[in-house]
Structure formats: C-alpha cells, structure tokens
PDB file of C-alpha atoms in Angstrom:
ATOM      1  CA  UNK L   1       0.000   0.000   0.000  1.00 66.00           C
ATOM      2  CA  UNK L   2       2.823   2.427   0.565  1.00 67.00           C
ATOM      3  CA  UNK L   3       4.852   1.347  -2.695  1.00 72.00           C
ATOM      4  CA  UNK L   4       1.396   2.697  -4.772  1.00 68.00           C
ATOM      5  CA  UNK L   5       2.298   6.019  -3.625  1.00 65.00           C
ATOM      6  CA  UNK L   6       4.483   6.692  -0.904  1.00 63.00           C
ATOM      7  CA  UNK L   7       3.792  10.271  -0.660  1.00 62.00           C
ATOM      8  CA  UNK L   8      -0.025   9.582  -0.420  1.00 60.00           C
ATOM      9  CA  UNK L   9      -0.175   7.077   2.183  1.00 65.00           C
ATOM     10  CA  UNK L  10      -2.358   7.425   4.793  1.00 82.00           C
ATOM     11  CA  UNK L  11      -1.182   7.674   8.259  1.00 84.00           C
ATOM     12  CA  UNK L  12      -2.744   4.345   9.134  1.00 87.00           C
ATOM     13  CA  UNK L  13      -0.596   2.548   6.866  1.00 87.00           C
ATOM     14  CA  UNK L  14       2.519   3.599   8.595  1.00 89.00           C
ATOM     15  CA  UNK L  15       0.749   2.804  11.964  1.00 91.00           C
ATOM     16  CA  UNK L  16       0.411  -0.324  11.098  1.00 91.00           C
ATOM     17  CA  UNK L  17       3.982  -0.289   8.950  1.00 91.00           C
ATOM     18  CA  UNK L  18       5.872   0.709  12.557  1.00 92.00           C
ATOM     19  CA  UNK L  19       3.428  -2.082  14.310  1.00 92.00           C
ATOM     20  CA  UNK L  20       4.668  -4.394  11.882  1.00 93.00           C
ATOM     21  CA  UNK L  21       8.418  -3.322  12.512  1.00 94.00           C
ATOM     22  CA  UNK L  22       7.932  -3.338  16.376  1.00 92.00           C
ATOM     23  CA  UNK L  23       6.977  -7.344  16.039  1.00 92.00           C
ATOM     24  CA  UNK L  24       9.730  -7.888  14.049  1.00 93.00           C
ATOM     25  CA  UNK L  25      12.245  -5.909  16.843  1.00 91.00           C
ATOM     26  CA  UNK L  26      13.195  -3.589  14.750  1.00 94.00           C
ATOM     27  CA  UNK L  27      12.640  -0.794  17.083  1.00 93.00           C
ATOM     28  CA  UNK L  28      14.510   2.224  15.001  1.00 94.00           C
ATOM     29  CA  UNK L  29      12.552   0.847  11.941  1.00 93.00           C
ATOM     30  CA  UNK L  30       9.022   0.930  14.036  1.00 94.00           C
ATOM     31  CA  UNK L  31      10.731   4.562  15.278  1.00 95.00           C
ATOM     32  CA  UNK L  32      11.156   5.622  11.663  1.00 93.00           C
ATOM     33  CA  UNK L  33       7.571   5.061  10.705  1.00 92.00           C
ATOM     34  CA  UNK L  34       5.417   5.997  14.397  1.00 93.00           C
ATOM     35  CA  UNK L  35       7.294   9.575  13.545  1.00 94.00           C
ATOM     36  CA  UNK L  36       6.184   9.364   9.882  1.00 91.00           C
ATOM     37  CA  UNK L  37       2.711   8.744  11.310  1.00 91.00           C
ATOM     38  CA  UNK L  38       2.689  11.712  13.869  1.00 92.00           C
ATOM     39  CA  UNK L  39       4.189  14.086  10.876  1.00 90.00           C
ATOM     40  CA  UNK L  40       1.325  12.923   8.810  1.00 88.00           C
ATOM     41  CA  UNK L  41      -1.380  13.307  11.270  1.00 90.00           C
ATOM     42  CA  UNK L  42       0.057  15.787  14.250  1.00 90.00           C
ATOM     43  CA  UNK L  43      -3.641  15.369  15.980  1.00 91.00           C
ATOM     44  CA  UNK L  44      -3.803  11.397  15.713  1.00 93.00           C
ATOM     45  CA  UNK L  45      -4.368   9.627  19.434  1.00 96.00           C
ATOM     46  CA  UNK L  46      -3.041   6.549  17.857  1.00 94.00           C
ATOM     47  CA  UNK L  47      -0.388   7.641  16.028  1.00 94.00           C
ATOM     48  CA  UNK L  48       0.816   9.673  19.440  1.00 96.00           C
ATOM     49  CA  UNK L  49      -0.005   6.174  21.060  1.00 96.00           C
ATOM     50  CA  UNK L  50       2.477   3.800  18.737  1.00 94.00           C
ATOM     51  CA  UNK L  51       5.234   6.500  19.272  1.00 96.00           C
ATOM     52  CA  UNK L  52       4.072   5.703  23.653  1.00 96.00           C
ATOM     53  CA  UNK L  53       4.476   2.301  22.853  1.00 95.00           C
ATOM     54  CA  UNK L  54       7.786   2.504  20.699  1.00 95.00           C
ATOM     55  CA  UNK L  55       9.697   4.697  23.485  1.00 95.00           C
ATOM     56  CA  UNK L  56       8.308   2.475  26.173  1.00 95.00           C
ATOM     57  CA  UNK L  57      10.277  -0.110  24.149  1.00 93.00           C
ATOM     58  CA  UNK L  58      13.408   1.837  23.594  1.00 91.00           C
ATOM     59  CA  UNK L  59      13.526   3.287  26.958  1.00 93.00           C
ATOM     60  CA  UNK L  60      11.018   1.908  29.526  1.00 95.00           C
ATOM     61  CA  UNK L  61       7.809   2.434  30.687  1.00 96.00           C
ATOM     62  CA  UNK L  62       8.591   5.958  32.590  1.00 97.00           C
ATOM     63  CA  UNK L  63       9.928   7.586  29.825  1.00 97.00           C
ATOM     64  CA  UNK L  64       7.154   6.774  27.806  1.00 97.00           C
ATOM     65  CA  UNK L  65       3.950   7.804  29.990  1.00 97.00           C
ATOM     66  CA  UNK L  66       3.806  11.577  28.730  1.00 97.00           C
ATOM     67  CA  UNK L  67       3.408  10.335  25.352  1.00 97.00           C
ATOM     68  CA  UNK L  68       0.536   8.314  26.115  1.00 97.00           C
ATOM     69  CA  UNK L  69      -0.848  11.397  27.872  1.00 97.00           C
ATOM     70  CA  UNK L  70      -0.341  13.392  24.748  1.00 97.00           C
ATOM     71  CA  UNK L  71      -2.612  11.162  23.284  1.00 97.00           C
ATOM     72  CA  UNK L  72      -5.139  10.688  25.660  1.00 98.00           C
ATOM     73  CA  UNK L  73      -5.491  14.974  25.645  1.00 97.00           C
ATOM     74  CA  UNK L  74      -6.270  14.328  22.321  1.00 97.00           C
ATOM     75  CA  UNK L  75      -8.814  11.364  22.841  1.00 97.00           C
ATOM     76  CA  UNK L  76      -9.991  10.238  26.162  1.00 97.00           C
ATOM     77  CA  UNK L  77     -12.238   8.002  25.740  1.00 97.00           C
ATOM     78  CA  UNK L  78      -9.965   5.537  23.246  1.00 97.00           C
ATOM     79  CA  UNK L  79      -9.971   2.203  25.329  1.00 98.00           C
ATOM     80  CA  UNK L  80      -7.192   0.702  23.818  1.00 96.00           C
ATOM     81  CA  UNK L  81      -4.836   3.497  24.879  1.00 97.00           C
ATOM     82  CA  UNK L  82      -6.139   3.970  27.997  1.00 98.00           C
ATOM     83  CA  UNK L  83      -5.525   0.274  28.959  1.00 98.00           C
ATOM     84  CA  UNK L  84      -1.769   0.609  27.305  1.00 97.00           C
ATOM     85  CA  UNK L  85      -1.482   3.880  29.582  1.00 98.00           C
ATOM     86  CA  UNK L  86      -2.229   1.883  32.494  1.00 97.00           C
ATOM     87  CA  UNK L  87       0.009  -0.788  31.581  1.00 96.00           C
ATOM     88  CA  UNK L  88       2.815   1.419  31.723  1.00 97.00           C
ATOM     89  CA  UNK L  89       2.229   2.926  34.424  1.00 97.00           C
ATOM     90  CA  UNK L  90       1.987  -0.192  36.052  1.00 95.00           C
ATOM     91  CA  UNK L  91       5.424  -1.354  34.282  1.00 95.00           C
ATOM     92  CA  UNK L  92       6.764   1.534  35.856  1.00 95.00           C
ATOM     93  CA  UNK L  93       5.564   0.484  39.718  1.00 94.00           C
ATOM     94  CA  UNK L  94       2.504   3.315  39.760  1.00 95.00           C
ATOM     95  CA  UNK L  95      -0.141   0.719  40.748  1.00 93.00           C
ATOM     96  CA  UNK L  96      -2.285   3.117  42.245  1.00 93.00           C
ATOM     97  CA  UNK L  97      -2.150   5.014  39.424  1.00 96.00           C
ATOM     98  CA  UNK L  98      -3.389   2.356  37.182  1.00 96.00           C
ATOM     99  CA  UNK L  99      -6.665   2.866  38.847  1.00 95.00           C
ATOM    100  CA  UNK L 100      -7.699   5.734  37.188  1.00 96.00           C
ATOM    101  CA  UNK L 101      -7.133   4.854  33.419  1.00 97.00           C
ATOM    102  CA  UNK L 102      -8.455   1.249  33.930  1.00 97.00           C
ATOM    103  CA  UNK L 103     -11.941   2.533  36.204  1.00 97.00           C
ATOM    104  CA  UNK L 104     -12.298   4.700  32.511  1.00 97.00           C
ATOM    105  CA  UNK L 105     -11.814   1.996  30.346  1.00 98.00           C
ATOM    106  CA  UNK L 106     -14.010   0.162  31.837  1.00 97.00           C
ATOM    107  CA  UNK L 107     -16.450   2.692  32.023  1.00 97.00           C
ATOM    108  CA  UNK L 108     -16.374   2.456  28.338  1.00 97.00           C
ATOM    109  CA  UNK L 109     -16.121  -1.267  27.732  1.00 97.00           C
ATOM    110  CA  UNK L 110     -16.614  -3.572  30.932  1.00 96.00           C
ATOM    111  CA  UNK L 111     -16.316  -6.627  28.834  1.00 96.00           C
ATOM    112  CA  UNK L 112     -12.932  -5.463  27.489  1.00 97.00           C
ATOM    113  CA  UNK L 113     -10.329  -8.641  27.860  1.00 97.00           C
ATOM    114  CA  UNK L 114      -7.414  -6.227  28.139  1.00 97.00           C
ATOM    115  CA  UNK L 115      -9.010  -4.184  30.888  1.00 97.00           C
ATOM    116  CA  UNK L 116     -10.127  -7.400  33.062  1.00 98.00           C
ATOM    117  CA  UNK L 117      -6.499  -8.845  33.139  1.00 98.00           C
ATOM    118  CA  UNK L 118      -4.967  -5.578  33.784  1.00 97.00           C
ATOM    119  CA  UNK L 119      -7.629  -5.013  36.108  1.00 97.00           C
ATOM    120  CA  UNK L 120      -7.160  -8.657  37.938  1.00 97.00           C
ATOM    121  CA  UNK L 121      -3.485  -8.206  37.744  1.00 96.00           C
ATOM    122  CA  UNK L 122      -3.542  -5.060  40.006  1.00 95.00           C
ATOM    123  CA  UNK L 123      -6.409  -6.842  42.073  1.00 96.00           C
ATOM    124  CA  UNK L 124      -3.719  -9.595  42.730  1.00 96.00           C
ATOM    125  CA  UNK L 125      -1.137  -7.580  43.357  1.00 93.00           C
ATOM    126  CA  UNK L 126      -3.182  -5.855  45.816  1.00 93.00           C
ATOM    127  CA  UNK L 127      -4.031  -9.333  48.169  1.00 95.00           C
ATOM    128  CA  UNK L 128      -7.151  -9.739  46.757  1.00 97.00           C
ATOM    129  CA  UNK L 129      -6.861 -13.097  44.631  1.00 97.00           C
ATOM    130  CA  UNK L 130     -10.979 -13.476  45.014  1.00 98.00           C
ATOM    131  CA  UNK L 131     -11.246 -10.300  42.973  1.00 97.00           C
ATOM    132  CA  UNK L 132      -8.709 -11.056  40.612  1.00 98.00           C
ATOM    133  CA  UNK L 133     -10.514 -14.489  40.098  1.00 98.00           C
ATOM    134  CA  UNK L 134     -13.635 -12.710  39.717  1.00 98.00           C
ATOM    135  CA  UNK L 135     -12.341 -10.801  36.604  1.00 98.00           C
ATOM    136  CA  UNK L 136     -10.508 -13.291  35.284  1.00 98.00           C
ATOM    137  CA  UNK L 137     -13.835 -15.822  35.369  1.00 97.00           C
ATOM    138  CA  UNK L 138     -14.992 -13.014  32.281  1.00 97.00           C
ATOM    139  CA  UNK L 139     -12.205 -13.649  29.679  1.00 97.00           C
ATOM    140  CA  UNK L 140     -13.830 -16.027  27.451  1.00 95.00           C
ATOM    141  CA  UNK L 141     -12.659 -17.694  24.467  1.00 94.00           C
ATOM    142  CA  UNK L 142      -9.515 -17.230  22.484  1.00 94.00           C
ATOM    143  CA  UNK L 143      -8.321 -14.164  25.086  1.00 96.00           C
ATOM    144  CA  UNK L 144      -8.647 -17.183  28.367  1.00 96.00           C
ATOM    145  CA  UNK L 145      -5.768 -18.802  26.676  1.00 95.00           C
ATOM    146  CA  UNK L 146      -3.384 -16.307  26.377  1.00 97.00           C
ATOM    147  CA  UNK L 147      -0.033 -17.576  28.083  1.00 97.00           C
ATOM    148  CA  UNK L 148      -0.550 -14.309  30.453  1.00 97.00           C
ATOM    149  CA  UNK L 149      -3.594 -15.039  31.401  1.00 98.00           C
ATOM    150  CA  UNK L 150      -2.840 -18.418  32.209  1.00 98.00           C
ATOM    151  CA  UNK L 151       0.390 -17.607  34.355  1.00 98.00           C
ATOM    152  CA  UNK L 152      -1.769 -15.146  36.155  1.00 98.00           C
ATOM    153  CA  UNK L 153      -4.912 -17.570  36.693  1.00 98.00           C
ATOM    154  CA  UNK L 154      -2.551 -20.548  38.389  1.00 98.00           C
ATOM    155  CA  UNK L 155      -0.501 -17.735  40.919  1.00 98.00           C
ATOM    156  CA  UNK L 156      -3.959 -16.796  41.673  1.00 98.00           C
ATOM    157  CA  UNK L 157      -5.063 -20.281  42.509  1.00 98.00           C
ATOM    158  CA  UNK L 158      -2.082 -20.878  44.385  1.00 97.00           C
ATOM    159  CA  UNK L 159      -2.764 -17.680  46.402  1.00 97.00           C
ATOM    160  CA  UNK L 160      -6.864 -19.107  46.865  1.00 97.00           C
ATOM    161  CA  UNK L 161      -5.030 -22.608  48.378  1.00 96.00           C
ATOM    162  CA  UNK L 162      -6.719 -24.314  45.281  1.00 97.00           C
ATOM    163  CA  UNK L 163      -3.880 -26.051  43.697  1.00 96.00           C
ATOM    164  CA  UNK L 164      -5.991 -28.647  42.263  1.00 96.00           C
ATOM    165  CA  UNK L 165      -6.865 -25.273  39.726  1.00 97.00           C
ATOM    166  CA  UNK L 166      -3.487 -23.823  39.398  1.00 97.00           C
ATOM    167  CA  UNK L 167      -2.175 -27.362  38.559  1.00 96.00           C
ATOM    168  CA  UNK L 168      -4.950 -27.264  35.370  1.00 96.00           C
ATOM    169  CA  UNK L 169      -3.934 -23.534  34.607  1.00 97.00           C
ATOM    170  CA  UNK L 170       0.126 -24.256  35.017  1.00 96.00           C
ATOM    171  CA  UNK L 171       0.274 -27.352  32.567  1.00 96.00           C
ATOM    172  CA  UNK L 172      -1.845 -25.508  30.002  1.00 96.00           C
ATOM    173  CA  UNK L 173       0.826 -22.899  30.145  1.00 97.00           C
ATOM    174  CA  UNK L 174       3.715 -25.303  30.096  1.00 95.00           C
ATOM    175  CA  UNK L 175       2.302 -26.961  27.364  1.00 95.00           C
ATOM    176  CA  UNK L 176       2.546 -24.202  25.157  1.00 95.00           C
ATOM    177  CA  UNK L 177       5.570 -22.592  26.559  1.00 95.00           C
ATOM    178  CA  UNK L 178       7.526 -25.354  27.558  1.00 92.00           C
ATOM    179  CA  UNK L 179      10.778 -23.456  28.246  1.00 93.00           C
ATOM    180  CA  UNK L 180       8.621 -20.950  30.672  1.00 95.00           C
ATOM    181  CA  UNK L 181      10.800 -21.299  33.880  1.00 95.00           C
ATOM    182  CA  UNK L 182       7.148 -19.054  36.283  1.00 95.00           C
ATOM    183  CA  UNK L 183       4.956 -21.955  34.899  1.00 95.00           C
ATOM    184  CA  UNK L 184       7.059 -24.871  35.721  1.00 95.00           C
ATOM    185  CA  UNK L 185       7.354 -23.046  39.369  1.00 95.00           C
ATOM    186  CA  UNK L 186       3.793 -22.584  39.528  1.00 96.00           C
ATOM    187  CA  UNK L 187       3.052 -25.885  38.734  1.00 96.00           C
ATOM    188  CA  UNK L 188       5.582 -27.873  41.104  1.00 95.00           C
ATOM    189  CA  UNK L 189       4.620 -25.365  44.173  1.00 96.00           C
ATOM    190  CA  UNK L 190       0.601 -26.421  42.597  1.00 96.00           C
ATOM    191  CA  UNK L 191       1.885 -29.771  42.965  1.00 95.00           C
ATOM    192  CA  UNK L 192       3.693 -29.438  46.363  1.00 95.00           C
ATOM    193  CA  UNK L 193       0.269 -28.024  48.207  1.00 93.00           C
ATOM    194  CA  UNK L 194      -1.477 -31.410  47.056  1.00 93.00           C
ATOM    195  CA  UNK L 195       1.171 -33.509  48.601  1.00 93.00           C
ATOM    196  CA  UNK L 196       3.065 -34.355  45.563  1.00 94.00           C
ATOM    197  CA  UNK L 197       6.272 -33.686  46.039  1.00 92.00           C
ATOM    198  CA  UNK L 198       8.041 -36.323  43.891  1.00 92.00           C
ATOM    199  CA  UNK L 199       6.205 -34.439  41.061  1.00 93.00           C
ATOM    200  CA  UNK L 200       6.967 -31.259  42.460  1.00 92.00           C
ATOM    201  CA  UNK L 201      11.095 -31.989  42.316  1.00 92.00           C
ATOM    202  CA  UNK L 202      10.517 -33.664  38.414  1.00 91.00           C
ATOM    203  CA  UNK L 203       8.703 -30.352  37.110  1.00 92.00           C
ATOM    204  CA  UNK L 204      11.580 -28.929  38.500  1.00 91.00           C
ATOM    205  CA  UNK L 205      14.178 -30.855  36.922  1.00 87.00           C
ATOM    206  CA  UNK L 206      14.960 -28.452  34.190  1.00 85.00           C
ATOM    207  CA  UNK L 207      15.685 -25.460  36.096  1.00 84.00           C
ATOM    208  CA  UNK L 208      17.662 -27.176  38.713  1.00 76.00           C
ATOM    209  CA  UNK L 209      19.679 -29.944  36.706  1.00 65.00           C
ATOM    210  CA  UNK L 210      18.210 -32.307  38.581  1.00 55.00           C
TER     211      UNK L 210
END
C-alpha cells in the first residue's frame, strides 16, 4: 500500500507499517515510521499512542507515559490506549495510578479482555486473589488462553489454596511454553500443596539440573 504512492499514504498505513516493525524488533525501523505517522497526522491519538508504545520499548515504561498522555489529551475516551497507559504505568511500579485509566476503560467497555487482566493483575497484586478471580472468570474464548492469562490464573489459585486449579492452569501454560521457567514453578509449588512432592522436584528438573 505504501509502494502505490508513498507520498499519499495514509497515516494508518505507517501505523500499522511501525506495528509491523515493532513485532519484528526492529525498534529504530518501528521509530522511523510511528514519527512518519505523527508528521502525517500531528492530531492522531493513535499515532501519538504507537510513538508511547515505541519509546516504552526503547527506553522503559517511565519515559514513555507523557506520550501516552499526549494522546489521551487528544482522545480520552480511546480504550485501547487507555488500557496501554495503564500498563505502563503499572510497568513503571505506579499501581495506584493504574486505577484511574483502567476505572475509565471500563467505564467504556466492561467486557474489554485487556481491561479485566490488567484489572485482575492489580487486584492480585493488591491481596485480593478473590477479585482477581472474579475478573478473570470473564475472559472467554480465544483471550482465556493467552499464556498471560494463564500464568496469572494458576498464581492466583495458588494464592486461593486451590492447587488442584493452578495445577490445570500451570500445565496448560507449560504446554505451550515449555521453556517458561514461572509456569514450571507454579506448577511444582501447585503440585507441592497437594502432597506431591516427587512431582513437584521432576517439574523442576529443568531449572535445577536435577
């Protein structure tokens, strides 16, 4: 799409152009184009929100927060960058802070997976694992089997003294990330609370050369 005419392309092609550099790690490339975008379209919440997203990458989460700011002056009711704002404020240790930006998104879409595992995230961080399960009980489908979610529904089991679950939740995960080092902890201490502590010392086996 940029190749038809380069000097016509929208600024949503080169949104999408630095996304697709940002995958690949090419973080000056995904630079390159998220400054195209903003010279395109000065006023664009998203493009402000990929250049958030590409300094968060290039220099951390702190660095990146007045960025996502910019962009929220611009737009504030765009759920997608509010959850990425809270994210990175959360990256950067602001938990209480988080609270803000997610209570908005959700405002805006309760049903958003994003916003419920950012939401049980800082409801687990918090000591309240009966919240976080809560939230987590409403990502459905495709979204319930992200390797994050996952990780973050066995700790919580763990943290409810129902190992039984995080066993379930912990060999899903290791299953599909079998060189994930939290899951095969979360599943031997799983299998440790039920009594199983041969089990518990094989899942460890890899990470102690056992």
């Amino acid at each position: 799409a940029r190749a038809i005419d380069p000097s016509d392309a929208p600024v949503e092609n080169w949104i999408a152009f630095a996304r697709y550099r940002l995958a690949e790690q090419d973080v000056l490339g995904a630079d390159a184009a998220a400054d195209e975008a903003r010279r395109r379209a000065p006023r664009s919440a998203r493009a402000l929100a990929l250049k958030a997203e590409v300094v968060r990458h290039r220099g951390g989460p702190v660095v990146a927060l007045p960025w996502f700011e910019a962009a929220l002056d611009i737009d504030p009711t765009d759920v997608p960058i509010l959850l990425e704002y809270a994210a990175a404020l959360g990256d950067a240790g602001r938990y209480r802070a988080m609270l803000d930006p997610l209570n908005r998104a959700a405002e805006l879409d309760a049903a958003n997976p994003r916003g419920l595992f950012l939401r049980a995230t800082l409801a687990a961080r918090g000591g309240e694992p009966a919240i976080a399960r809560r939230l987590l009980n409403r990502i459905s489908g495709r979204d319930a089997n992200q390797p994050a979610v996952l990780q973050l529904r066995a700790a919580v089991e763990l943290a409810l003294e129902t190992p039984s679950a995080a066993k379930n939740f912990a060999e899903q995960l290791l299953a599909m990330q079998p060189q994930n080092q939290t899951a095969r902890q979360l599943l031997a201490l799983a299998q440790a609370q039920e009594g199983e502590a041969d089990e518990a010392i094989d899942t460890l086996g890899p990470i102690t050369g056992q």
